Structure formats: C-alpha cells, structure tokens
Amino acid sequence: MIATVIKNPKPKLETRARLIEATARLFSLHGYNGLTLRSVAKEAKANLAAANYHFGSKDALVLEMLRERIQPINQRRLELLEEEKNNNSNLPLGVFQIFRTLIHPIGEEISKSANSRCSLAQLVARTFTEPTEFIERMHHRFFSQIAEIYHRELSLTFPNQPAKEIYWHLHLAVASMLGALAQHRRLEDFTKGMCNENQVDEMINRLTKFVSHGFTHGLRNSSPS
Amino acid sequence: MIATVIKNPKPKLETRARLIEATARLFSLHGYNGLTLRSVAKEAKANLAAANYHFGSKDALVLEMLRERIQPINQRRLELLEEEKNNNSNLPLGVFQIFRTLIHPIGEEISKSANSRCSLAQLVARTFTEPTEFIERMHHRFFSQIAEIYHRELSLTFPNQPAKEIYWHLHLAVASMLGALAQHRRLEDFTKGMCNENQVDEMINRLTKFVSHGFTHGLRNSSPS
DNA sequence: GTCTATAGAACGATAGAC
DNA sequence: GTCTATCGTTCTATAGAC
C-alpha cells in the first residue's frame, strides 16, 4: 500500500502538457488538417506514438486542447458578469459593462499568451472557421450556454427590444469580436506600422467601445440604460 | 489558315472551369490543407492529372481560384465609390455611404452564390484565417490597395481625426465585416431559429449600420458629415 | 510511459500513351 | 486535353520491446 503511495514521486505529466501546448500552437498556425501528429511530436520533443498513447487519436488531442483553453475564459466571463451585477445591485447593466465582461477575459488571456509562441487570438479565430464537425459541435456546446446568458442580460438593459433584435445584434457583436481577434495580427501591416499589434489592451478597449456602439445604435429604437 | 480558325469549334474550356469551381467549394469547406487534388478531381468529374496540367500545381490552382472570386468584388467596390462621389460632387461622403460601397458588393456576390453549393462568405472567411504564406501575400496585394483608398475617403469625412485613429477603426470595421461573413452560417443556430441566415440582404444592411456606428462613435471626437 | 518499427492508406506530381 | 500508371513522400495508427 505504501509503495502505491510513494510510486510516481515525479508524476512526469510533462509530456502530456507539452503535447497539448504543441497542438495549440500548430493548430492555430495550420488548422486541423494542417496539424500532423508528427509535427506535434517534433514540436513537443516527444515521441510520435506519445499522442496516440495519451489521447487515443488526433481528434481527441485537439478537442482536449480546445477544452483546456476555452473553458477558463468562459468561467471568467461569468465571474465578471456576476461581479458587475453585484456592484449594480438591481439596476440593469450598461451595454459597455456587459460587453466588457464578454471581451476582456479573452483579452487577458491573449495578453498572457503574447510572449509565448502561440497566439490565443489566432487559435480562437481558427476554431471559428474550421468546419470540422466535432469542432462545430464543441462550439455549439460551449457557446450556446453563454449566448443565452448574454442575451438575457442585454434584454434587461433594452427591455423594449424584441428578442430577435437583441439576437441579431448580439450575433453581430460576437462576430465582430471574433473577426477583430482573428485579424489582430494583421493590424500592424494593415496600418502601415501606425498601430502596434502588441498593444492588446488598446485593441480590447477600442473593440469593446466599437461593439457597444454598434450594438446600441444599430437597434431600431435604442434605449440604453 | 482556315483550319486554324475553324479549330476548336467547342473550345472545351469546361474542365478548367469545373476545376476552379470544385476548388472553391472544397477550399471553403476544408481549407488549403484539407483540399486534395484527388478530391478536386472527383468533385469536378475530371481526371487526377487535369489540375496539374491546367495550373501546374496545387498552389497555383488555389491562387487562381481566389483571384477570380476576389477581383470582381474589389472592382465593384471602386465602381460604387466612384458613383457615390459623382452623385455628391464635392461633398465628403457619409460614413454609411462609404461602408455601403465596401460591404454591399460582397453581399451581392454572397446572395448570388446562395443557391450554389459553395458559400462565398465561408470562402472569404477562410482565406482570412489561413496563414499559409502565399495566401497572406495575395491578400496583402489585394487589400493594401483598397485599404488606402478607403482610408483616404474616411479621412475626408473626418478631417479632424489623425490618420492613426482612422486606421484603427477602419481595421475594426473590416475585421467586423469579415467576422460577420464568417459567422453568418451560424446565425440561425445562434439565434435558435429567430433569425434566418437566408436573408443575406438583411444581414448586409444591419452589418453596414453596425459598422458605421461602431466606427463613428468609437472615434475620440466624432464629427460625422 | 516511452521508444522503434512498420503497416496501410492518401498525398502531390509526373511520364507517356492516346 | 485527357487518360492510366506509378514514383517518392507523408500521413494516422498500432504492435511490441524496454
């Protein structure tokens, strides 16, 4: 019994983690089809068979990687939303406040990952263009929950707007957010160097403002709180 | 000499065109890496060697397909921009007018392609997430021209805004447009069926409004014409 | 858990007959 | 222009030694 406890003093979980990290990097660079187990093994300095041992298949590896990256962001969103609601007690939240809780968590993660060699922005962007069925299913599961929560919150802020109108513009807001994240690496090029792509905070702030105004003024009869 | 003229009474250009069409469809579905010459040949009911014969390589085939789809849209944009400028003689154009010329041409093409089996929206979206080098280069070439033109036009409309500010929000506007196009097929799902993804016109109109307001009100001191 | 070795299939590209 | 046949490469996945 004691032996069982002492066993694995150094659990050597590293390989698994390295595989996940390499998968994230290569997936965001080359997409699902461009990612090969060989490239993952090489990048992670692991053996070719390691990925199949730890995850069973290429599909399972990519899914696990996505799950590990996306879930903390969604949790943080809900946390921030709760915080804002507690601070404002019974008042409906402002549009800007709401979208800040949606956009900032992913901005924070992108800032964190800015120094690493894998851009979270590009990873998220890619998962939303990849039509591989299991990725679609995963996003549906991840996102339909949180979309309902934000729809409800925005309905409180714009009580005179029909659900459909809120849906339309929430859809546009989310699409804009994803587009901005996906295009972020092009910013410096696009602006001929005038805007720096390293200032993630500035991008997030501008994006939040952009989206809030697009949402509010796009509505038929805007009645912001 | 006469023989030379009579030759090719039925030029049999079909195969080439079918290859292009199949490439567009498969590229937008599976991305560059997911597209195989075998799948293209099958889809186009052509021979496996046909693609290499007509285009030389997989790269060249995809590039030619992209060129044929993107260039007419950009031309239409410039046409519409000229029309608006002629109608307004010397006045600077409104933001909404400007973004309409940017967004409507691609909306028209998407509407046209709605009945075909290849969604232009998804194709465009994909080219903007694929980081394959030659696609990046192509977009740089296609887009840097037209970005400058729109930047100049917006600077006339907002003469008090520094170039950097215009760049920032033009970038966000373009990113939003691309995001909305990319996410369009998710609309019906996202809204639990309340919004119909077949109404491309409605999407384009809402998007144009959304982007115009985001652009205008996002600026530090907005002074729309 | 990590390795080597390899099976079995699919890939891009080309040569050469028609 | 279109075809068949095939080369050389690379892929996912697995079997089995350590």
Short mmCIF file of C-alpha atoms (C1' of nucleotides) in Angstrom, two decimals:
data_model
loop_
_atom_site.label_atom_id
_atom_site.label_comp_id
_atom_site.label_asym_id
_atom_site.label_seq_id
_atom_site.Cartn_x
_atom_site.Cartn_y
_atom_site.Cartn_z
CA MET A 1 0.00 0.00 0.00
CA ILE A 2 2.78 2.33 0.94
CA ALA A 3 4.51 1.52 -2.29
CA THR A 4 1.43 2.63 -4.16
CA VAL A 5 1.57 5.99 -2.47
CA ILE A 6 5.28 6.56 -2.93
CA LYS A 7 5.05 5.49 -6.54
CA ASN A 8 5.37 8.32 -9.06
CA PRO A 9 7.25 10.82 -6.93
CA LYS A 10 7.71 12.79 -10.11
CA PRO A 11 4.47 12.11 -11.99
CA LYS A 12 6.04 13.05 -15.31
CA LEU A 13 2.92 14.78 -16.50
CA GLU A 14 5.13 16.98 -18.61
CA THR A 15 4.84 15.08 -21.84
CA ARG A 16 1.09 15.35 -21.91
CA ALA A 17 1.25 19.08 -21.23
CA ARG A 18 3.90 19.60 -23.88
CA LEU A 19 1.77 17.75 -26.38
CA ILE A 20 -1.20 19.99 -25.61
CA GLU A 21 0.91 23.11 -25.98
CA ALA A 22 2.41 21.99 -29.25
CA THR A 23 -1.04 21.10 -30.53
CA ALA A 24 -2.35 24.55 -29.66
CA ARG A 25 0.49 26.22 -31.47
CA LEU A 26 0.35 24.07 -34.58
CA PHE A 27 -3.43 24.07 -34.76
CA SER A 28 -3.58 27.86 -34.66
CA LEU A 29 -0.88 28.07 -37.30
CA HIS A 30 -2.08 25.44 -39.73
CA GLY A 31 -5.61 24.42 -38.80
CA TYR A 32 -6.87 20.96 -38.07
CA ASN A 33 -5.92 19.46 -41.39
CA GLY A 34 -2.51 21.11 -41.38
CA LEU A 35 -1.69 19.69 -37.97
CA THR A 36 0.03 16.31 -38.08
CA LEU A 37 0.93 14.07 -35.20
CA ARG A 38 4.48 14.07 -36.50
CA SER A 39 4.73 17.83 -36.26
CA VAL A 40 3.19 17.75 -32.79
CA ALA A 41 5.65 15.12 -31.59
CA LYS A 42 8.57 17.06 -33.01
CA GLU A 43 7.41 20.37 -31.54
CA ALA A 44 6.80 18.79 -28.13
CA LYS A 45 10.06 16.87 -28.27
CA ALA A 46 8.02 13.77 -27.67
CA ASN A 47 7.74 10.51 -29.49
CA LEU A 48 5.44 10.00 -32.42
CA ALA A 49 3.44 7.41 -30.52
CA ALA A 50 3.01 9.59 -27.42
CA ALA A 51 0.00 11.50 -28.71
CA ASN A 52 -1.90 8.35 -29.50
CA TYR A 53 -0.96 6.90 -26.14
CA HIS A 54 -2.15 9.89 -24.12
CA PHE A 55 -5.22 10.89 -26.07
CA GLY A 56 -6.15 7.95 -28.25
CA SER A 57 -6.42 9.84 -31.51
CA LYS A 58 -5.69 13.09 -33.25
CA ASP A 59 -9.31 14.19 -32.81
CA ALA A 60 -9.28 13.62 -29.06
CA LEU A 61 -6.00 15.50 -28.70
CA VAL A 62 -7.30 18.59 -30.47
CA LEU A 63 -10.60 18.52 -28.58
CA GLU A 64 -8.87 18.33 -25.22
CA MET A 65 -6.60 21.21 -26.17
CA LEU A 66 -9.58 23.36 -27.13
CA ARG A 67 -11.44 22.48 -23.95
CA GLU A 68 -8.49 23.47 -21.77
CA ARG A 69 -8.18 26.86 -23.45
CA ILE A 70 -11.79 27.88 -23.81
CA GLN A 71 -13.38 26.86 -20.54
CA PRO A 72 -11.35 29.14 -18.25
CA ILE A 73 -12.26 32.11 -20.43
CA ASN A 74 -15.95 31.36 -20.26
CA GLN A 75 -15.73 30.90 -16.50
CA ARG A 76 -14.02 34.25 -16.13
CA ARG A 77 -16.77 35.86 -18.22
CA LEU A 78 -19.46 34.58 -15.91
CA GLU A 79 -17.45 35.66 -12.86
CA LEU A 80 -17.08 39.21 -14.17
CA LEU A 81 -20.74 39.34 -15.09
CA GLU A 82 -21.70 38.32 -11.57
CA GLU A 83 -19.35 40.93 -10.12
CA GLU A 84 -20.91 43.67 -12.21
CA LYS A 85 -24.39 42.59 -11.22
CA ASN A 86 -23.46 42.60 -7.56
CA ASN A 87 -21.94 46.06 -7.86
CA ASN A 88 -25.03 47.43 -9.56
CA SER A 89 -27.45 45.51 -7.36
CA ASN A 90 -30.82 45.78 -9.05
CA LEU A 91 -30.09 48.16 -11.91
CA PRO A 92 -29.74 46.71 -15.37
CA LEU A 93 -26.14 46.78 -16.57
CA GLY A 94 -24.93 49.15 -19.28
CA VAL A 95 -24.06 47.80 -22.73
CA PHE A 96 -20.43 48.69 -22.31
CA GLN A 97 -20.26 46.91 -18.96
CA ILE A 98 -21.83 43.81 -20.45
CA PHE A 99 -19.54 43.64 -23.44
CA ARG A 100 -16.55 44.33 -21.24
CA THR A 101 -17.23 41.10 -19.35
CA LEU A 102 -17.51 39.29 -22.67
CA ILE A 103 -14.39 40.67 -24.31
CA HIS A 104 -11.93 41.36 -21.51
CA PRO A 105 -11.39 37.77 -20.34
CA ILE A 106 -10.20 36.73 -23.76
CA GLY A 107 -8.11 39.88 -23.96
CA GLU A 108 -6.40 38.98 -20.71
CA GLU A 109 -5.57 35.52 -21.98
CA ILE A 110 -4.26 36.94 -25.23
CA SER A 111 -2.02 39.33 -23.33
CA LYS A 112 -0.73 36.48 -21.22
CA SER A 113 -0.03 34.40 -24.28
CA ALA A 114 1.55 37.32 -26.15
CA ASN A 115 5.04 36.35 -25.05
CA SER A 116 4.56 32.67 -25.65
CA ARG A 117 4.90 31.35 -29.13
CA CYS A 118 1.22 30.55 -29.53
CA SER A 119 -1.28 33.29 -30.19
CA LEU A 120 -4.57 32.59 -28.50
CA ALA A 121 -6.23 35.13 -30.75
CA GLN A 122 -5.40 33.13 -33.82
CA LEU A 123 -6.40 29.89 -32.17
CA VAL A 124 -9.85 31.15 -31.31
CA ALA A 125 -10.25 32.64 -34.74
CA ARG A 126 -9.34 29.39 -36.35
CA THR A 127 -11.75 27.28 -34.39
CA PHE A 128 -14.49 29.52 -35.70
CA THR A 129 -13.59 28.96 -39.32
CA GLU A 130 -12.78 25.30 -39.17
CA PRO A 131 -15.91 23.47 -40.22
CA THR A 132 -14.79 20.12 -38.97
CA GLU A 133 -17.86 18.61 -37.46
CA PHE A 134 -16.60 17.91 -33.99
CA ILE A 135 -15.30 21.44 -33.63
CA GLU A 136 -18.70 22.76 -34.62
CA ARG A 137 -20.36 20.56 -32.09
CA MET A 138 -17.92 21.62 -29.40
CA HIS A 139 -18.53 25.28 -30.06
CA HIS A 140 -22.22 24.77 -30.06
CA ARG A 141 -21.96 23.21 -26.63
CA PHE A 142 -19.59 25.86 -25.30
CA PHE A 143 -21.25 28.82 -26.77
CA SER A 144 -24.98 28.23 -26.71
CA GLN A 145 -24.95 28.31 -22.90
CA ILE A 146 -23.15 31.60 -22.64
CA ALA A 147 -25.01 33.19 -25.54
CA GLU A 148 -28.29 32.70 -23.70
CA ILE A 149 -26.86 34.37 -20.59
CA TYR A 150 -25.72 37.43 -22.51
CA HIS A 151 -28.97 37.60 -24.42
CA ARG A 152 -30.88 37.67 -21.16
CA GLU A 153 -28.63 40.37 -19.73
CA LEU A 154 -28.95 42.57 -22.80
CA SER A 155 -32.73 42.12 -22.76
CA LEU A 156 -32.78 43.59 -19.26
CA THR A 157 -30.80 46.58 -20.50
CA PHE A 158 -33.00 47.08 -23.56
CA PRO A 159 -36.42 45.99 -22.26
CA ASN A 160 -38.28 47.47 -25.24
CA GLN A 161 -36.37 45.48 -27.82
CA PRO A 162 -37.82 42.24 -29.19
CA ALA A 163 -35.72 39.14 -28.57
CA LYS A 164 -35.00 38.86 -32.27
CA GLU A 165 -33.45 42.30 -32.42
CA ILE A 166 -31.21 41.53 -29.45
CA TYR A 167 -30.20 38.26 -31.07
CA TRP A 168 -29.31 39.92 -34.35
CA HIS A 169 -27.02 42.45 -32.81
CA LEU A 170 -25.51 40.12 -30.25
CA HIS A 171 -24.63 37.92 -33.18
CA LEU A 172 -23.00 40.86 -34.96
CA ALA A 173 -21.16 41.86 -31.79
CA VAL A 174 -19.77 38.38 -31.26
CA ALA A 175 -18.85 38.09 -34.93
CA SER A 176 -17.05 41.43 -34.72
CA MET A 177 -15.17 40.33 -31.65
CA LEU A 178 -14.03 37.14 -33.33
CA GLY A 179 -13.16 38.97 -36.51
CA ALA A 180 -11.10 41.51 -34.62
CA LEU A 181 -9.24 38.79 -32.76
CA ALA A 182 -8.62 36.89 -35.95
CA GLN A 183 -7.39 39.96 -37.79
CA HIS A 184 -5.35 41.34 -34.95
CA ARG A 185 -2.05 40.06 -36.25
CA ARG A 186 -2.72 41.96 -39.48
CA LEU A 187 -3.12 45.28 -37.69
CA GLU A 188 0.45 46.46 -37.97
CA ASP A 189 0.64 45.55 -41.62
CA PHE A 190 -2.77 46.99 -42.41
CA THR A 191 -1.97 50.35 -40.84
CA LYS A 192 1.50 50.52 -42.32
CA GLY A 193 3.01 50.38 -38.86
CA MET A 194 0.93 53.17 -37.35
CA CYS A 195 -0.87 50.85 -34.95
CA ASN A 196 1.07 48.37 -32.89
CA GLU A 197 -0.26 44.86 -32.61
CA ASN A 198 1.48 44.34 -29.28
CA GLN A 199 -0.87 46.74 -27.52
CA VAL A 200 -3.53 44.16 -26.89
CA ASP A 201 -5.13 46.24 -24.15
CA GLU A 202 -5.72 49.13 -26.52
CA MET A 203 -7.26 46.81 -29.07
CA ILE A 204 -9.56 45.25 -26.48
CA ASN A 205 -10.69 48.65 -25.22
CA ARG A 206 -11.32 50.02 -28.69
CA LEU A 207 -13.09 46.85 -29.70
CA THR A 208 -15.35 46.96 -26.66
CA LYS A 209 -16.28 50.54 -27.45
CA PHE A 210 -16.77 49.76 -31.13
CA VAL A 211 -19.01 46.82 -30.43
CA SER A 212 -21.04 48.60 -27.75
CA HIS A 213 -21.82 51.49 -30.05
CA GLY A 214 -22.52 49.24 -32.99
CA PHE A 215 -24.92 47.25 -30.86
CA THR A 216 -26.71 50.20 -29.29
CA HIS A 217 -27.13 52.40 -32.33
CA GLY A 218 -27.88 49.54 -34.62
CA LEU A 219 -31.06 48.76 -32.71
CA ARG A 220 -34.29 50.10 -34.13
CA ASN A 221 -35.18 52.36 -31.19
CA SER A 222 -32.18 52.38 -28.95
CA SER A 223 -32.97 52.97 -25.29
CA PRO A 224 -29.73 52.38 -23.43
CA SER A 225 -29.69 52.49 -19.67
CA MET B 1 -5.04 29.23 -92.14
CA ILE B 2 -8.70 28.47 -92.35
CA ALA B 3 -8.11 25.28 -90.45
CA THR B 4 -6.59 27.29 -87.64
CA VAL B 5 -9.72 29.38 -87.38
CA ILE B 6 -12.17 26.50 -87.53
CA LYS B 7 -10.14 24.58 -84.98
CA ASN B 8 -11.73 24.35 -81.55
CA PRO B 9 -15.36 24.88 -82.52
CA LYS B 10 -16.18 23.80 -78.99
CA PRO B 11 -13.22 25.10 -77.01
CA LYS B 12 -13.84 22.64 -74.20
CA LEU B 13 -12.90 25.17 -71.55
CA GLU B 14 -15.27 23.37 -69.27
CA THR B 15 -12.80 21.23 -67.43
CA ARG B 16 -10.75 24.17 -66.26
CA ALA B 17 -13.83 25.98 -65.04
CA ARG B 18 -15.11 22.90 -63.27
CA LEU B 19 -11.78 22.52 -61.53
CA ILE B 20 -11.91 26.10 -60.32
CA GLU B 21 -15.43 25.67 -59.03
CA ALA B 22 -14.64 22.45 -57.24
CA THR B 23 -11.57 24.06 -55.72
CA ALA B 24 -13.63 26.96 -54.40
CA ARG B 25 -16.11 24.64 -52.80
CA LEU B 26 -13.60 22.30 -51.23
CA PHE B 27 -11.29 25.09 -50.13
CA SER B 28 -14.07 26.90 -48.32
CA LEU B 29 -15.17 23.65 -46.71
CA HIS B 30 -11.81 22.23 -45.67
CA GLY B 31 -9.17 24.91 -46.05
CA TYR B 32 -5.98 24.74 -48.03
CA ASN B 33 -4.54 21.76 -46.21
CA GLY B 34 -7.82 19.89 -46.28
CA LEU B 35 -8.16 20.30 -50.02
CA THR B 36 -6.61 17.50 -52.04
CA LEU B 37 -6.15 17.28 -55.78
CA ARG B 38 -7.88 13.94 -55.63
CA SER B 39 -10.98 15.44 -54.04
CA VAL B 40 -10.94 18.28 -56.57
CA ALA B 41 -10.74 15.87 -59.47
CA LYS B 42 -13.57 13.79 -58.08
CA GLU B 43 -15.78 16.81 -57.39
CA ALA B 44 -15.12 18.27 -60.85
CA LYS B 45 -15.57 14.89 -62.51
CA ALA B 46 -12.15 15.40 -64.01
CA ASN B 47 -9.02 13.34 -64.06
CA LEU B 48 -6.48 13.45 -61.28
CA ALA B 49 -3.84 14.79 -63.65
CA ALA B 50 -6.06 17.56 -65.00
CA ALA B 51 -5.36 20.04 -62.22
CA ASN B 52 -1.64 19.74 -62.65
CA TYR B 53 -1.99 20.03 -66.40
CA HIS B 54 -4.10 23.20 -66.30
CA PHE B 55 -2.50 25.01 -63.39
CA GLY B 56 0.85 23.41 -62.77
CA SER B 57 0.46 22.85 -59.07
CA LYS B 58 -1.98 22.83 -56.19
CA ASP B 59 -0.76 26.26 -55.08
CA ALA B 60 -1.36 27.82 -58.48
CA LEU B 61 -4.82 26.30 -58.70
CA VAL B 62 -5.94 27.76 -55.39
CA LEU B 63 -4.39 31.15 -56.13
CA GLU B 64 -6.16 31.39 -59.47
CA MET B 65 -9.47 30.44 -57.85
CA LEU B 66 -9.06 33.16 -55.24
CA ARG B 67 -8.10 35.74 -57.84
CA GLU B 68 -11.19 35.02 -59.92
CA ARG B 69 -13.50 35.42 -56.93
CA ILE B 70 -11.97 38.43 -55.20
CA GLN B 71 -11.06 40.77 -58.01
CA PRO B 72 -14.60 41.39 -59.34
CA ILE B 73 -15.72 42.31 -55.83
CA ASN B 74 -12.95 44.84 -55.40
CA GLN B 75 -13.70 46.31 -58.81
CA ARG B 76 -17.35 46.70 -57.91
CA ARG B 77 -16.35 48.45 -54.68
CA LEU B 78 -14.34 51.03 -56.55
CA GLU B 79 -17.16 51.49 -59.07
CA LEU B 80 -19.71 52.14 -56.33
CA LEU B 81 -17.33 54.51 -54.57
CA GLU B 82 -16.91 56.50 -57.76
CA GLU B 83 -20.66 56.59 -58.28
CA GLU B 84 -21.23 57.94 -54.79
CA LYS B 85 -18.56 60.56 -55.27
CA ASN B 86 -20.07 61.65 -58.55
CA ASN B 87 -23.52 61.90 -57.00
CA ASN B 88 -22.24 64.00 -54.12
CA SER B 89 -19.90 66.07 -56.30
CA ASN B 90 -17.56 67.84 -53.91
CA LEU B 91 -19.08 66.97 -50.55
CA PRO B 92 -17.31 64.38 -48.46
CA LEU B 93 -19.24 61.13 -48.31
CA GLY B 94 -21.09 59.94 -45.20
CA VAL B 95 -19.71 57.01 -43.21
CA PHE B 96 -22.70 54.89 -44.05
CA GLN B 97 -22.32 55.62 -47.76
CA ILE B 98 -18.66 54.69 -47.64
CA PHE B 99 -19.16 51.41 -45.82
CA ARG B 100 -22.05 50.55 -48.06
CA THR B 101 -19.71 50.56 -51.05
CA LEU B 102 -17.33 48.34 -49.11
CA ILE B 103 -19.83 45.81 -47.85
CA HIS B 104 -22.57 45.63 -50.48
CA PRO B 105 -20.52 44.20 -53.35
CA ILE B 106 -19.59 41.16 -51.32
CA GLY B 107 -23.16 40.88 -50.12
CA GLU B 108 -24.36 40.79 -53.70
CA GLU B 109 -21.94 38.02 -54.57
CA ILE B 110 -22.97 36.07 -51.49
CA SER B 111 -26.62 36.38 -52.47
CA LYS B 112 -25.79 35.17 -55.95
CA SER B 113 -23.87 32.21 -54.58
CA ALA B 114 -26.54 31.38 -52.00
CA ASN B 115 -28.19 28.84 -54.28
CA SER B 116 -24.97 27.31 -55.46
CA ARG B 117 -23.28 24.74 -53.32
CA CYS B 118 -20.34 26.98 -52.46
CA SER B 119 -20.75 29.75 -49.95
CA LEU B 120 -18.67 32.77 -50.86
CA ALA B 121 -18.99 34.00 -47.30
CA GLN B 122 -17.22 30.99 -45.96
CA LEU B 123 -14.59 31.14 -48.66
CA VAL B 124 -13.68 34.70 -47.83
CA ALA B 125 -13.70 33.94 -44.14
CA ARG B 126 -11.36 31.06 -44.63
CA THR B 127 -8.83 32.93 -46.69
CA PHE B 128 -8.54 35.36 -43.81
CA THR B 129 -7.76 32.66 -41.27
CA GLU B 130 -5.50 30.54 -43.37
CA PRO B 131 -1.97 31.61 -42.56
CA THR B 132 -0.42 29.86 -45.49
CA GLU B 133 2.22 32.23 -46.73
CA PHE B 134 1.10 32.62 -50.30
CA ILE B 135 -2.44 33.42 -49.23
CA GLU B 136 -1.12 36.08 -46.88
CA ARG B 137 0.90 37.59 -49.67
CA MET B 138 -2.08 37.54 -52.01
CA HIS B 139 -4.29 39.29 -49.53
CA HIS B 140 -1.67 41.84 -48.85
CA ARG B 141 -1.54 42.62 -52.52
CA PHE B 142 -5.31 42.67 -52.95
CA PHE B 143 -6.15 44.51 -49.86
CA SER B 144 -3.44 47.09 -49.26
CA GLN B 145 -4.50 48.97 -52.40
CA ILE B 146 -8.13 49.18 -51.47
CA ALA B 147 -7.45 49.88 -47.79
CA GLU B 148 -5.57 53.02 -48.73
CA ILE B 149 -8.46 54.20 -50.87
CA TYR B 150 -10.97 53.77 -48.06
CA HIS B 151 -8.63 55.34 -45.56
CA ARG B 152 -8.35 58.41 -47.77
CA GLU B 153 -12.11 58.61 -48.19
CA LEU B 154 -12.78 58.33 -44.47
CA SER B 155 -10.15 60.98 -43.77
CA LEU B 156 -12.12 63.37 -45.95
CA THR B 157 -15.26 62.61 -43.97
CA PHE B 158 -13.49 63.00 -40.61
CA PRO B 159 -10.93 65.72 -41.35
CA ASN B 160 -10.13 66.31 -37.69
CA GLN B 161 -9.16 62.72 -36.97
CA PRO B 162 -5.49 61.71 -37.07
CA ALA B 163 -4.59 59.06 -39.62
CA LYS B 164 -3.87 56.58 -36.86
CA GLU B 165 -7.37 56.89 -35.44
CA ILE B 166 -8.91 56.31 -38.86
CA TYR B 167 -6.69 53.30 -39.37
CA TRP B 168 -7.63 51.77 -36.05
CA HIS B 169 -11.34 51.93 -36.69
CA LEU B 170 -11.14 51.01 -40.34
CA HIS B 171 -9.29 47.94 -39.21
CA LEU B 172 -12.03 47.15 -36.70
CA ALA B 173 -14.70 47.76 -39.31
CA VAL B 174 -13.07 45.43 -41.82
CA ALA B 175 -12.49 42.82 -39.15
CA SER B 176 -16.15 43.04 -38.14
CA MET B 177 -17.25 42.66 -41.73
CA LEU B 178 -15.11 39.57 -42.17
CA GLY B 179 -16.22 38.17 -38.85
CA ALA B 180 -19.86 38.66 -39.70
CA LEU B 181 -19.41 36.97 -43.07
CA ALA B 182 -17.54 34.11 -41.47
CA GLN B 183 -20.14 33.64 -38.75
CA HIS B 184 -23.15 34.09 -40.98
CA ARG B 185 -23.86 30.41 -41.33
CA ARG B 186 -24.06 30.20 -37.54
CA LEU B 187 -26.75 32.87 -37.33
CA GLU B 188 -29.76 30.58 -37.41
CA ASP B 189 -28.24 28.25 -34.85
CA PHE B 190 -27.04 31.05 -32.62
CA THR B 191 -30.43 32.72 -32.50
CA LYS B 192 -32.32 29.46 -32.04
CA GLY B 193 -34.02 29.97 -35.39
CA MET B 194 -35.26 33.50 -34.75
CA CYS B 195 -33.01 34.99 -37.42
CA ASN B 196 -32.85 33.45 -40.85
CA GLU B 197 -29.49 33.03 -42.47
CA ASN B 198 -31.01 33.13 -45.94
CA GLN B 199 -31.81 36.80 -45.64
CA VAL B 200 -28.42 37.95 -46.77
CA ASP B 201 -29.71 41.41 -47.61
CA GLU B 202 -30.90 41.97 -44.09
CA MET B 203 -27.58 40.85 -42.70
CA ILE B 204 -25.68 43.16 -45.03
CA ASN B 205 -27.86 46.12 -44.13
CA ARG B 206 -27.62 45.51 -40.42
CA LEU B 207 -23.91 44.93 -40.68
CA THR B 208 -23.39 48.17 -42.58
CA LYS B 209 -25.29 50.07 -39.93
CA PHE B 210 -23.49 48.32 -37.11
CA VAL B 211 -20.08 49.02 -38.56
CA SER B 212 -20.85 52.63 -39.41
CA HIS B 213 -21.97 53.38 -35.88
CA GLY B 214 -19.11 51.47 -34.33
CA PHE B 215 -16.68 53.42 -36.49
CA THR B 216 -18.21 56.84 -35.90
CA HIS B 217 -18.86 56.65 -32.17
CA GLY B 218 -15.63 54.81 -31.47
CA LEU B 219 -13.60 57.79 -32.66
CA ARG B 220 -12.29 60.12 -29.97
CA ASN B 221 -14.19 63.22 -31.12
CA SER B 222 -16.61 62.09 -33.72
CA SER B 223 -17.52 64.71 -36.30
CA PRO B 224 -19.53 62.94 -38.96
CA SER B 225 -20.53 64.80 -42.05
"C1'" DG C 1 5.24 5.79 -20.16
"C1'" DT C 2 8.37 5.93 -23.76
"C1'" DC C 3 10.52 4.05 -27.51
"C1'" DT C 4 11.38 1.66 -32.57
"C1'" DA C 5 9.43 -0.18 -36.39
"C1'" DT C 6 6.07 -0.62 -39.55
"C1'" DA C 7 1.55 -1.35 -41.56
"C1'" DG C 8 -1.81 0.62 -44.67
"C1'" DA C 9 -3.65 4.44 -46.84
"C1'" DA C 10 -3.51 9.02 -49.08
"C1'" DC C 11 -0.83 12.67 -50.76
"C1'" DG C 12 1.36 15.86 -54.91
"C1'" DA C 13 3.43 15.38 -59.02
"C1'" DT C 14 4.99 13.41 -63.41
"C1'" DA C 15 5.77 10.36 -67.50
"C1'" DG C 16 3.94 8.69 -71.52
"C1'" DA C 17 0.10 6.59 -74.38
"C1'" DC C 18 -3.83 8.17 -76.90
"C1'" DG D 1 -6.51 17.78 -73.41
"C1'" DT D 2 -7.38 13.66 -71.25
"C1'" DC D 3 -6.16 9.39 -69.60
"C1'" DT D 4 -3.57 5.37 -66.78
"C1'" DA D 5 0.03 4.13 -64.08
"C1'" DT D 6 3.29 4.99 -60.83
"C1'" DC D 7 7.13 7.24 -58.08
"C1'" DG D 8 8.50 9.07 -53.76
"C1'" DT D 9 6.70 11.06 -49.75
"C1'" DT D 10 3.94 11.67 -45.75
"C1'" DC D 11 0.12 10.64 -43.07
"C1'" DT D 12 -2.55 8.19 -38.77
"C1'" DA D 13 -2.46 4.45 -36.08
"C1'" DT D 14 -0.76 0.27 -33.90
"C1'" DA D 15 2.20 -3.62 -32.29
"C1'" DG D 16 5.62 -4.91 -29.25
"C1'" DA D 17 10.30 -4.27 -26.84
"C1'" DC D 18 12.09 -1.89 -22.82
#
